[in-house]
Amino acid sequence: MYRTAASRAKALKGSLSRGLAPARYASSSAVATSSSSSSSGFFGWLTGGSSSSLASLDMPLQGVSLPPPLADHVEPSKLKITTLPNGLKIASEMSPNPVASIGLYVDCGSIYEAPYFHGATHLLERMAFKSTTNRSHLRLVREIEAIGGNTSASASREQMSYTIDALKTYVPEMVEVLIDSVRNPAFLDWEVNEELRKMKVEIAELAKNPMGLLMEAVHSAGYSGALANPLYAHESALDRLNGELLEEFMTENFTAARMVLAASGVEHEELLQVVEPLTSDLPNVPRQGEPKSQYTGGDFRQHTGGEATHFALAFEVPGWNNEKEAVIATVLQMLMGGGGSFSAGGPGKGMHSWLYLRILNEYQQVQSCTAFTSIFNNTGLFGIYGCSSPEFAAKAIELAAKELKDVAGGKVNQKHLDRAKAATKSAVLMNLESRMIAAEDIGRQTLTYGERKPVEQFLKTVDGLTLKDITDFTSKIISKPLTMGSFGEVLSVPSYDTVSSKFC
């Protein structure tokens, strides 16, 4: 539940610029008068002086009527969902924001890739909003710029999303461009080859991101079946990927029953009138079941040398279809917290979290230690990622294992839990203030549950968690097989059996 808002945080930055243009005068005396007035007015104020020529900010302006104040409480808009005859769902809610966010969410990620299609979703993500059978890429970009729009696309293991944002007055144009881009991609050879070259660079860059590489590795090592499929294409797959393969993959997976068009800031009836004619001819194909995955645990090691050892310890947790336990995993991640040894700031930076207080503050050899979750519909992973000097790697892994054992042993107190619950609720509510995240949350929840569950239900579940819930949940997950990954200087990393035995 609230899978998007619970895992993302946004920073808002603002800037203010002001220009002062010189006035033109007909005589030198006017210039002198103006200069004198300006000196005693604006520049006097700038240097701390006062001037009678500047009106008080408390004085009402003549002929200006103020708008009525906003009500103390504004009732949130109700979400409306309509299912078309072919199975496509349209979900939207209104907001007072002048900008609308619209997204097309597809129940299609890397778990749906048969071996022949490995890497297809990665390439599809990069091919989003390129040339279509109706528009060249240049024309599409010009049309989006003309309405001040912003587009993005993302691919995950279970879902893909295509989104566009612009002023509400351009909803018909937004929807038309969005649907044309998803339904009618041209997959021109030169565009596909250009993105394949970029993917090759991206794959090479992944090796320079040890945490990202290990997050991929624990999925491949920990699961057999669909969830073991790589999120990023292997370099060996790039020679096989082409436009014809993408067309075949989309024909199989981009069906109406597996799509949700979600919007924030749009009237539902207006959205229906625009969307239905553009999507009513999508094939009505029964929704297939999700490919099977089996958690097995496992070990991944990649020795590259260097001056650091990166490691990850992970265990299986229930997915979003088991709402309470998925929420417990989210709160447990907040409780464990962590970060880098050079983090600066207050509690918002995680410096009062369990891992920060008990590992990062105590051991200078540990450069990073943080809890992570990766939750899907039916399963997920919870774990700890860390980085230390090679000679301290064995001890750092032992410390990470000990902290999980201590949480399972009941060493967490009510103060720790209350802080984690407050941080979880704060993160969710702050993220949902963003229309983009709200629209994404609508789309992804509708794909997962067939509806969007109220945020109050999520908050109530968080408030109801007890210390016993945390200890029982942690005891349960560490009794499962361990998934372990290490990267860098791994010669000093203990064996899989040695680390696994520390949780017995």
Coordinates of N, CA and C in Angstrom, one line a residue, residues 38-233:
S38 N 15.3 58.3 -5.4 CA 15.7 56.9 -5.3 C 16.6 56.6 -4.2
S39 N 17.6 57.6 -4.0 CA 18.6 57.4 -2.9 C 17.9 57.3 -1.6
S40 N 16.9 58.2 -1.4 CA 16.3 58.2 0.0 C 15.2 57.2 0.1
G41 N 14.8 56.6 -1.1 CA 13.7 55.6 -1.0 C 14.3 54.2 -1.0
F42 N 14.5 53.6 -2.2 CA 15.0 52.2 -2.3 C 16.3 52.0 -1.7
F43 N 17.3 52.9 -2.0 CA 18.6 52.6 -1.5 C 18.7 53.0 0.0
G44 N 17.9 53.9 0.4 CA 17.8 54.2 1.8 C 17.3 53.0 2.6
W45 N 16.3 52.3 2.0 CA 15.8 51.1 2.7 C 16.8 50.0 2.6
L46 N 17.6 49.9 1.5 CA 18.5 48.9 1.3 C 19.6 49.0 2.4
T47 N 20.0 50.2 2.8 CA 21.1 50.5 3.7 C 20.6 50.6 5.1
G48 N 19.3 50.4 5.3 CA 18.8 50.4 6.7 C 18.1 51.7 7.1
G49 N 18.0 52.7 6.2 CA 17.3 53.9 6.4 C 15.8 53.8 6.2
S50 N 15.1 54.9 6.3 CA 13.6 54.9 6.2 C 13.3 56.0 5.2
S51 N 12.1 55.9 4.6 CA 11.7 56.9 3.7 C 10.2 57.0 3.8
S52 N 9.7 58.2 3.8 CA 8.3 58.5 3.8 C 7.6 58.2 2.5
S53 N 8.5 58.0 1.4 CA 7.9 57.8 0.1 C 7.5 56.4 -0.1
L54 N 7.9 55.5 0.8 CA 7.5 54.1 0.6 C 6.3 53.8 1.5
A55 N 5.2 53.3 0.9 CA 4.0 53.1 1.6 C 4.1 51.9 2.6
S56 N 3.5 51.9 3.7 CA 3.5 50.8 4.6 C 2.9 49.6 4.0
L57 N 3.5 48.4 4.3 CA 2.9 47.2 3.8 C 1.6 46.8 4.4
D58 N 1.3 47.5 5.6 CA 0.1 47.2 6.3 C -1.1 48.0 5.7
M59 N -0.8 49.0 4.8 CA -1.8 49.8 4.3 C -2.5 49.2 3.1
P60 N -3.9 49.0 3.1 CA -4.6 48.4 2.0 C -4.4 49.3 0.7
L61 N -4.3 48.6 -0.4 CA -4.2 49.3 -1.7 C -5.6 49.7 -2.2
Q62 N -5.7 51.0 -2.6 CA -6.9 51.5 -3.1 C -7.4 50.7 -4.4
G63 N -8.6 50.4 -4.4 CA -9.2 49.7 -5.6 C -8.8 48.3 -5.8
V64 N -8.1 47.7 -4.8 CA -7.7 46.3 -4.9 C -8.6 45.5 -3.9
S65 N -9.3 44.5 -4.3 CA -10.1 43.7 -3.5 C -9.4 42.3 -3.3
L66 N -9.3 41.9 -2.1 CA -8.6 40.6 -1.8 C -9.5 39.5 -2.0
P67 N -9.0 38.3 -2.5 CA -9.8 37.1 -2.7 C -10.2 36.6 -1.3
P68 N -11.3 35.9 -1.2 CA -11.7 35.3 0.1 C -10.7 34.3 0.6
P69 N -10.5 34.2 1.8 CA -9.5 33.2 2.4 C -9.9 31.8 2.2
L70 N -9.0 30.9 2.1 CA -9.3 29.5 1.9 C -9.9 28.9 3.2
A71 N -10.8 28.0 3.1 CA -11.4 27.3 4.3 C -10.3 26.6 5.1
D72 N -10.6 26.5 6.4 CA -9.7 25.8 7.3 C -9.5 24.3 6.9
H73 N -10.5 23.8 6.3 CA -10.5 22.4 5.9 C -11.1 22.2 4.5
V74 N -10.4 21.7 3.6 CA -10.9 21.5 2.3 C -11.1 20.0 2.1
E75 N -12.3 19.5 1.8 CA -12.6 18.1 1.7 C -11.8 17.6 0.4
P76 N -11.0 16.5 0.6 CA -10.3 16.0 -0.6 C -11.2 15.4 -1.6
S77 N -10.8 15.5 -2.9 CA -11.6 15.0 -4.0 C -11.7 13.5 -3.9
K78 N -12.8 13.0 -4.3 CA -13.0 11.5 -4.3 C -12.4 11.0 -5.6
L79 N -11.8 9.8 -5.5 CA -11.2 9.2 -6.6 C -12.4 8.5 -7.4
K80 N -12.4 8.6 -8.7 CA -13.3 7.9 -9.6 C -12.6 7.0 -10.5
I81 N -13.2 5.8 -10.6 CA -12.6 4.8 -11.5 C -13.6 4.3 -12.5
T82 N -13.3 4.2 -13.7 CA -14.2 3.7 -14.8 C -13.4 2.6 -15.5
T83 N -14.1 1.5 -15.7 CA -13.5 0.4 -16.5 C -14.2 0.3 -17.9
L84 N -13.4 0.5 -18.9 CA -14.0 0.4 -20.3 C -14.3 -1.0 -20.6
P85 N -15.2 -1.2 -21.6 CA -15.5 -2.6 -22.0 C -14.4 -3.5 -22.3
N86 N -13.2 -2.9 -22.8 CA -12.1 -3.8 -23.1 C -11.2 -4.1 -21.9
G87 N -11.6 -3.5 -20.7 CA -10.8 -3.8 -19.5 C -9.9 -2.7 -19.0
L88 N -9.6 -1.7 -19.9 CA -8.8 -0.6 -19.4 C -9.4 0.2 -18.4
K89 N -8.7 0.5 -17.3 CA -9.2 1.3 -16.2 C -8.8 2.8 -16.3
I90 N -9.7 3.7 -16.1 CA -9.4 5.1 -16.1 C -9.7 5.6 -14.7
A91 N -8.7 6.2 -14.0 CA -8.8 6.6 -12.6 C -8.4 8.0 -12.5
S92 N -9.1 8.9 -11.8 CA -8.7 10.3 -11.6 C -9.3 10.9 -10.4
E93 N -8.6 11.9 -9.9 CA -9.2 12.8 -8.8 C -8.8 14.2 -9.1
M94 N -9.7 15.1 -8.6 CA -9.4 16.5 -8.8 C -8.5 17.1 -7.8
S95 N -7.8 18.2 -8.1 CA -7.0 18.9 -7.1 C -7.1 20.4 -7.5
P96 N -6.8 21.3 -6.5 CA -6.8 22.7 -6.8 C -5.6 23.2 -7.5
N97 N -4.7 22.3 -7.8 CA -3.4 22.6 -8.5 C -3.8 23.0 -9.9
P98 N -3.2 24.0 -10.5 CA -3.5 24.4 -11.9 C -2.8 23.4 -12.9
V99 N -2.0 22.5 -12.4 CA -1.3 21.6 -13.3 C -1.9 20.2 -13.2
A100 N -2.0 19.5 -14.3 CA -2.5 18.1 -14.3 C -1.3 17.2 -14.5
S101 N -1.4 16.0 -13.9 CA -0.4 14.9 -14.1 C -1.2 13.7 -14.6
I102 N -0.8 13.2 -15.7 CA -1.5 12.1 -16.3 C -0.5 11.0 -16.6
G103 N -0.8 9.7 -16.3 CA 0.1 8.7 -16.6 C -0.6 7.4 -17.1
L104 N 0.1 6.7 -17.9 CA -0.4 5.4 -18.4 C 0.5 4.3 -17.7
Y105 N -0.1 3.5 -16.9 CA 0.6 2.5 -16.1 C 0.3 1.1 -16.7
V106 N 1.3 0.3 -16.9 CA 1.1 -1.0 -17.6 C 1.7 -2.1 -16.7
D107 N 0.9 -3.1 -16.5 CA 1.3 -4.3 -15.7 C 2.3 -5.1 -16.5
C108 N 3.5 -4.6 -16.7 CA 4.5 -5.2 -17.5 C 5.8 -4.7 -17.1
G109 N 6.6 -5.6 -16.6 CA 8.0 -5.3 -16.2 C 8.9 -6.4 -16.6
S110 N 10.1 -6.4 -16.0 CA 11.1 -7.4 -16.4 C 10.7 -8.8 -16.0
I111 N 9.7 -9.0 -15.1 CA 9.3 -10.3 -14.7 C 8.5 -11.0 -15.9
Y112 N 8.1 -10.2 -16.8 CA 7.3 -10.8 -17.9 C 8.2 -11.1 -19.1
E113 N 9.5 -10.9 -19.0 CA 10.5 -11.1 -20.1 C 10.9 -12.6 -20.1
A114 N 10.5 -13.3 -21.2 CA 11.0 -14.6 -21.4 C 12.5 -14.4 -21.8
P115 N 13.3 -15.5 -21.7 CA 14.8 -15.3 -22.0 C 15.1 -14.6 -23.3
Y116 N 14.2 -14.8 -24.3 CA 14.5 -14.2 -25.6 C 14.3 -12.7 -25.5
F117 N 13.4 -12.2 -24.6 CA 13.1 -10.8 -24.5 C 13.9 -10.1 -23.4
H118 N 14.9 -10.7 -22.7 CA 15.6 -10.1 -21.7 C 16.2 -8.7 -22.1
G119 N 15.9 -7.7 -21.3 CA 16.3 -6.3 -21.7 C 15.3 -5.5 -22.4
A120 N 14.1 -6.1 -22.8 CA 13.1 -5.4 -23.6 C 12.6 -4.2 -22.8
T121 N 12.2 -4.4 -21.5 CA 11.6 -3.2 -20.8 C 12.6 -2.1 -20.5
H122 N 13.9 -2.5 -20.4 CA 14.9 -1.5 -20.2 C 15.0 -0.6 -21.5
L123 N 15.0 -1.3 -22.7 CA 15.0 -0.5 -23.9 C 13.7 0.3 -24.1
L124 N 12.6 -0.3 -23.8 CA 11.3 0.4 -23.9 C 11.3 1.7 -23.1
E125 N 11.8 1.6 -21.9 CA 11.9 2.8 -21.1 C 12.7 3.9 -21.8
R126 N 13.7 3.6 -22.5 CA 14.6 4.6 -23.2 C 13.9 5.0 -24.5
M127 N 13.1 4.2 -25.1 CA 12.4 4.5 -26.3 C 11.1 5.3 -26.2
A128 N 10.8 5.6 -24.9 CA 9.5 6.3 -24.7 C 9.6 7.7 -25.3
F129 N 8.5 8.2 -25.8 CA 8.3 9.5 -26.4 C 9.3 9.8 -27.5
K130 N 9.6 8.7 -28.3 CA 10.4 8.9 -29.5 C 9.4 9.0 -30.7
S131 N 9.8 8.8 -31.9 CA 9.0 8.9 -33.1 C 7.8 7.8 -33.0
T132 N 6.7 8.3 -33.5 CA 5.5 7.4 -33.6 C 5.1 7.2 -35.1
T133 N 4.1 6.4 -35.3 CA 3.7 6.3 -36.7 C 2.9 7.5 -37.2
N134 N 2.6 8.4 -36.2 CA 1.9 9.7 -36.5 C 2.7 10.9 -36.4
R135 N 3.8 10.8 -35.7 CA 4.6 12.0 -35.4 C 6.1 11.6 -35.5
S136 N 6.9 12.6 -36.0 CA 8.3 12.4 -35.9 C 8.7 12.8 -34.4
H137 N 9.9 12.4 -34.0 CA 10.4 12.8 -32.7 C 10.4 14.3 -32.5
L138 N 10.9 15.0 -33.6 CA 10.9 16.5 -33.5 C 9.6 17.1 -33.3
R139 N 8.6 16.6 -34.1 CA 7.2 17.1 -34.0 C 6.7 16.9 -32.6
L140 N 6.9 15.7 -32.0 CA 6.4 15.3 -30.7 C 7.0 16.2 -29.7
V141 N 8.3 16.5 -29.8 CA 9.0 17.3 -28.8 C 8.5 18.8 -28.9
R142 N 8.3 19.2 -30.1 CA 7.7 20.6 -30.3 C 6.3 20.7 -29.7
E143 N 5.5 19.7 -29.9 CA 4.1 19.8 -29.4 C 4.1 19.8 -27.8
I144 N 5.0 19.0 -27.3 CA 5.1 19.0 -25.8 C 5.6 20.3 -25.3
E145 N 6.6 20.9 -25.9 CA 7.2 22.2 -25.5 C 6.1 23.3 -25.7
A146 N 5.3 23.2 -26.7 CA 4.3 24.2 -27.0 C 3.2 24.3 -25.8
I147 N 3.0 23.2 -25.1 CA 2.0 23.2 -24.0 C 2.8 23.3 -22.7
G148 N 4.1 23.5 -22.7 CA 4.9 23.5 -21.5 C 4.9 22.2 -20.7
G149 N 4.8 21.1 -21.5 CA 4.7 19.8 -20.8 C 6.0 19.2 -20.4
N150 N 5.9 18.2 -19.6 CA 7.1 17.5 -19.1 C 6.8 16.0 -19.1
T151 N 7.6 15.2 -19.7 CA 7.3 13.7 -19.8 C 8.4 12.9 -19.2
S152 N 8.0 11.7 -18.8 CA 9.0 10.8 -18.2 C 8.5 9.4 -18.4
A153 N 9.4 8.4 -18.3 CA 9.0 7.0 -18.3 C 9.9 6.2 -17.4
S154 N 9.4 5.1 -16.8 CA 10.2 4.3 -15.9 C 9.7 2.8 -16.1
A155 N 10.7 2.0 -15.8 CA 10.4 0.5 -15.9 C 10.9 -0.1 -14.6
S156 N 10.1 -0.9 -14.0 CA 10.4 -1.7 -12.8 C 10.3 -3.2 -13.0
R157 N 10.4 -4.0 -12.0 CA 10.3 -5.4 -12.2 C 8.8 -5.8 -12.5
E158 N 7.9 -5.1 -12.0 CA 6.5 -5.5 -12.2 C 5.7 -4.6 -13.1
Q159 N 6.0 -3.3 -13.2 CA 5.2 -2.3 -13.9 C 6.0 -1.4 -14.7
M160 N 5.4 -0.7 -15.7 CA 6.0 0.4 -16.5 C 5.1 1.6 -16.4
S161 N 5.6 2.7 -16.5 CA 4.8 4.0 -16.5 C 5.3 5.0 -17.5
Y162 N 4.3 5.7 -18.1 CA 4.6 6.8 -19.0 C 3.8 8.0 -18.5
T163 N 4.4 9.1 -18.2 CA 3.7 10.2 -17.6 C 3.9 11.5 -18.4
I164 N 3.0 12.4 -18.2 CA 3.1 13.7 -18.8 C 2.4 14.7 -17.8
D165 N 3.0 15.9 -17.7 CA 2.5 17.0 -16.8 C 2.4 18.3 -17.6
A166 N 1.3 19.0 -17.5 CA 1.1 20.3 -18.1 C -0.1 21.0 -17.4
L167 N -0.4 22.2 -17.9 CA -1.5 22.9 -17.3 C -2.8 22.2 -17.7
K168 N -3.8 22.3 -16.8 CA -5.1 21.6 -17.0 C -5.7 22.0 -18.3
T169 N -5.5 23.1 -18.8 CA -6.2 23.6 -20.1 C -5.7 22.7 -21.3
Y170 N -4.7 22.0 -21.1 CA -4.1 21.2 -22.2 C -4.4 19.7 -22.0
V171 N -5.4 19.3 -21.3 CA -5.6 17.9 -21.0 C -5.8 17.1 -22.3
P172 N -6.6 17.6 -23.3 CA -6.8 16.8 -24.5 C -5.5 16.5 -25.2
E173 N -4.7 17.6 -25.3 CA -3.4 17.4 -26.0 C -2.5 16.5 -25.3
M174 N -2.5 16.6 -23.9 CA -1.6 15.7 -23.1 C -2.0 14.2 -23.3
V175 N -3.3 14.0 -23.3 CA -3.8 12.6 -23.4 C -3.4 12.0 -24.8
E176 N -3.7 12.8 -25.8 CA -3.4 12.4 -27.2 C -2.0 12.1 -27.4
V177 N -1.1 12.9 -27.0 CA 0.4 12.7 -27.1 C 0.8 11.4 -26.3
L178 N 0.3 11.3 -25.1 CA 0.6 10.2 -24.2 C 0.2 8.9 -24.9
I179 N -1.0 8.8 -25.3 CA -1.5 7.5 -25.8 C -0.8 7.2 -27.2
D180 N -0.6 8.2 -28.0 CA 0.0 8.0 -29.3 C 1.5 7.4 -29.1
S181 N 2.2 8.0 -28.1 CA 3.5 7.5 -27.8 C 3.6 6.1 -27.3
V182 N 2.6 5.7 -26.5 CA 2.6 4.3 -26.0 C 2.0 3.3 -27.0
R183 N 1.0 3.7 -27.7 CA 0.3 2.7 -28.6 C 1.0 2.6 -30.0
N184 N 1.6 3.7 -30.5 CA 2.1 3.7 -31.9 C 3.6 4.0 -32.0
P185 N 4.4 3.4 -31.3 CA 5.9 3.7 -31.4 C 6.4 3.2 -32.8
A186 N 7.2 4.0 -33.5 CA 7.7 3.6 -34.8 C 8.9 2.7 -34.7
F187 N 9.7 2.8 -33.6 CA 10.9 2.0 -33.4 C 11.8 2.1 -34.6
L188 N 12.1 3.4 -35.0 CA 13.0 3.6 -36.2 C 14.4 3.0 -35.8
D189 N 15.0 2.4 -36.8 CA 16.3 1.7 -36.6 C 17.3 2.7 -36.0
W190 N 17.4 3.9 -36.5 CA 18.5 4.7 -36.0 C 18.2 5.2 -34.6
E191 N 16.9 5.3 -34.2 CA 16.6 5.7 -32.9 C 16.9 4.6 -31.9
V192 N 16.5 3.3 -32.3 CA 16.8 2.2 -31.5 C 18.3 2.0 -31.3
N193 N 19.1 2.1 -32.4 CA 20.5 1.9 -32.2 C 21.2 3.0 -31.4
E194 N 20.6 4.2 -31.4 CA 21.2 5.3 -30.6 C 20.9 5.0 -29.1
E195 N 19.7 4.5 -28.8 CA 19.4 4.1 -27.4 C 20.2 2.9 -26.9
L196 N 20.5 2.0 -27.8 CA 21.3 0.8 -27.5 C 22.7 1.3 -27.1
R197 N 23.2 2.2 -27.8 CA 24.6 2.8 -27.5 C 24.6 3.4 -26.1
K198 N 23.5 4.2 -25.8 CA 23.4 4.8 -24.5 C 23.2 3.7 -23.4
M199 N 22.5 2.7 -23.7 CA 22.3 1.6 -22.7 C 23.7 0.9 -22.4
K200 N 24.5 0.8 -23.4 CA 25.8 0.2 -23.1 C 26.6 1.0 -22.2
V201 N 26.5 2.4 -22.3 CA 27.2 3.3 -21.4 C 26.6 3.2 -20.0
E202 N 25.3 3.1 -19.9 CA 24.6 3.0 -18.7 C 24.9 1.7 -17.9
I203 N 25.0 0.6 -18.6 CA 25.4 -0.7 -18.0 C 26.8 -0.6 -17.5
A204 N 27.7 0.1 -18.2 CA 29.1 0.2 -17.7 C 29.2 1.1 -16.5
E205 N 28.3 2.1 -16.4 CA 28.2 3.0 -15.3 C 27.7 2.3 -14.0
L206 N 26.9 1.3 -14.2 CA 26.4 0.5 -13.1 C 27.5 -0.1 -12.2
A207 N 28.5 -0.5 -12.9 CA 29.7 -1.1 -12.1 C 30.3 -0.1 -11.2
K208 N 30.1 1.2 -11.5 CA 30.6 2.3 -10.6 C 29.7 2.6 -9.5
N209 N 28.5 1.9 -9.4 CA 27.5 2.2 -8.4 C 27.4 0.9 -7.6
P210 N 28.2 0.6 -6.6 CA 28.2 -0.7 -5.9 C 26.8 -1.0 -5.3
M211 N 26.2 0.0 -4.7 CA 24.9 -0.2 -4.0 C 23.9 -0.6 -5.1
G212 N 23.8 0.1 -6.2 CA 22.8 -0.3 -7.2 C 23.1 -1.7 -7.8
L213 N 24.4 -2.0 -8.0 CA 24.8 -3.3 -8.5 C 24.4 -4.4 -7.5
L214 N 24.6 -4.2 -6.2 CA 24.2 -5.2 -5.2 C 22.7 -5.3 -5.1
M215 N 21.9 -4.2 -5.2 CA 20.5 -4.4 -5.2 C 20.0 -5.3 -6.3
E216 N 20.6 -5.2 -7.5 CA 20.3 -6.1 -8.6 C 20.7 -7.5 -8.3
A217 N 21.9 -7.6 -7.7 CA 22.5 -8.9 -7.4 C 21.7 -9.7 -6.4
V218 N 21.1 -9.1 -5.4 CA 20.4 -9.9 -4.4 C 19.1 -10.4 -4.9
H219 N 18.5 -9.7 -6.0 CA 17.3 -10.3 -6.6 C 17.7 -11.5 -7.4
S220 N 18.8 -11.4 -8.2 CA 19.2 -12.5 -9.0 C 19.6 -13.7 -8.2
A221 N 20.3 -13.5 -7.1 CA 20.8 -14.6 -6.2 C 19.7 -15.1 -5.3
G222 N 18.7 -14.2 -4.9 CA 17.7 -14.6 -3.9 C 16.5 -15.3 -4.5
Y223 N 16.2 -15.1 -5.8 CA 15.0 -15.7 -6.4 C 15.4 -16.6 -7.5
S224 N 14.5 -17.6 -7.7 CA 14.5 -18.3 -9.0 C 13.2 -18.0 -9.7
G225 N 13.2 -17.9 -11.0 CA 12.0 -17.6 -11.7 C 12.0 -16.1 -12.1
A226 N 10.8 -15.5 -12.2 CA 10.7 -14.2 -12.9 C 11.4 -13.1 -12.2
L227 N 11.4 -13.0 -10.9 CA 12.0 -11.9 -10.2 C 13.6 -12.0 -10.2
A228 N 14.1 -13.1 -10.7 CA 15.5 -13.2 -10.9 C 15.9 -12.5 -12.2
N229 N 15.0 -12.2 -13.1 CA 15.3 -11.5 -14.4 C 15.9 -10.2 -14.1
P230 N 17.0 -9.8 -14.8 CA 17.6 -8.5 -14.6 C 16.8 -7.3 -14.9
L231 N 16.8 -6.3 -14.1 CA 16.1 -5.0 -14.4 C 16.9 -4.3 -15.5
Y232 N 18.2 -4.4 -15.5 CA 19.0 -3.8 -16.6 C 19.4 -4.9 -17.6
A233 N 19.4 -4.5 -18.8 CA 19.8 -5.5 -19.9 C 21.3 -5.9 -19.7

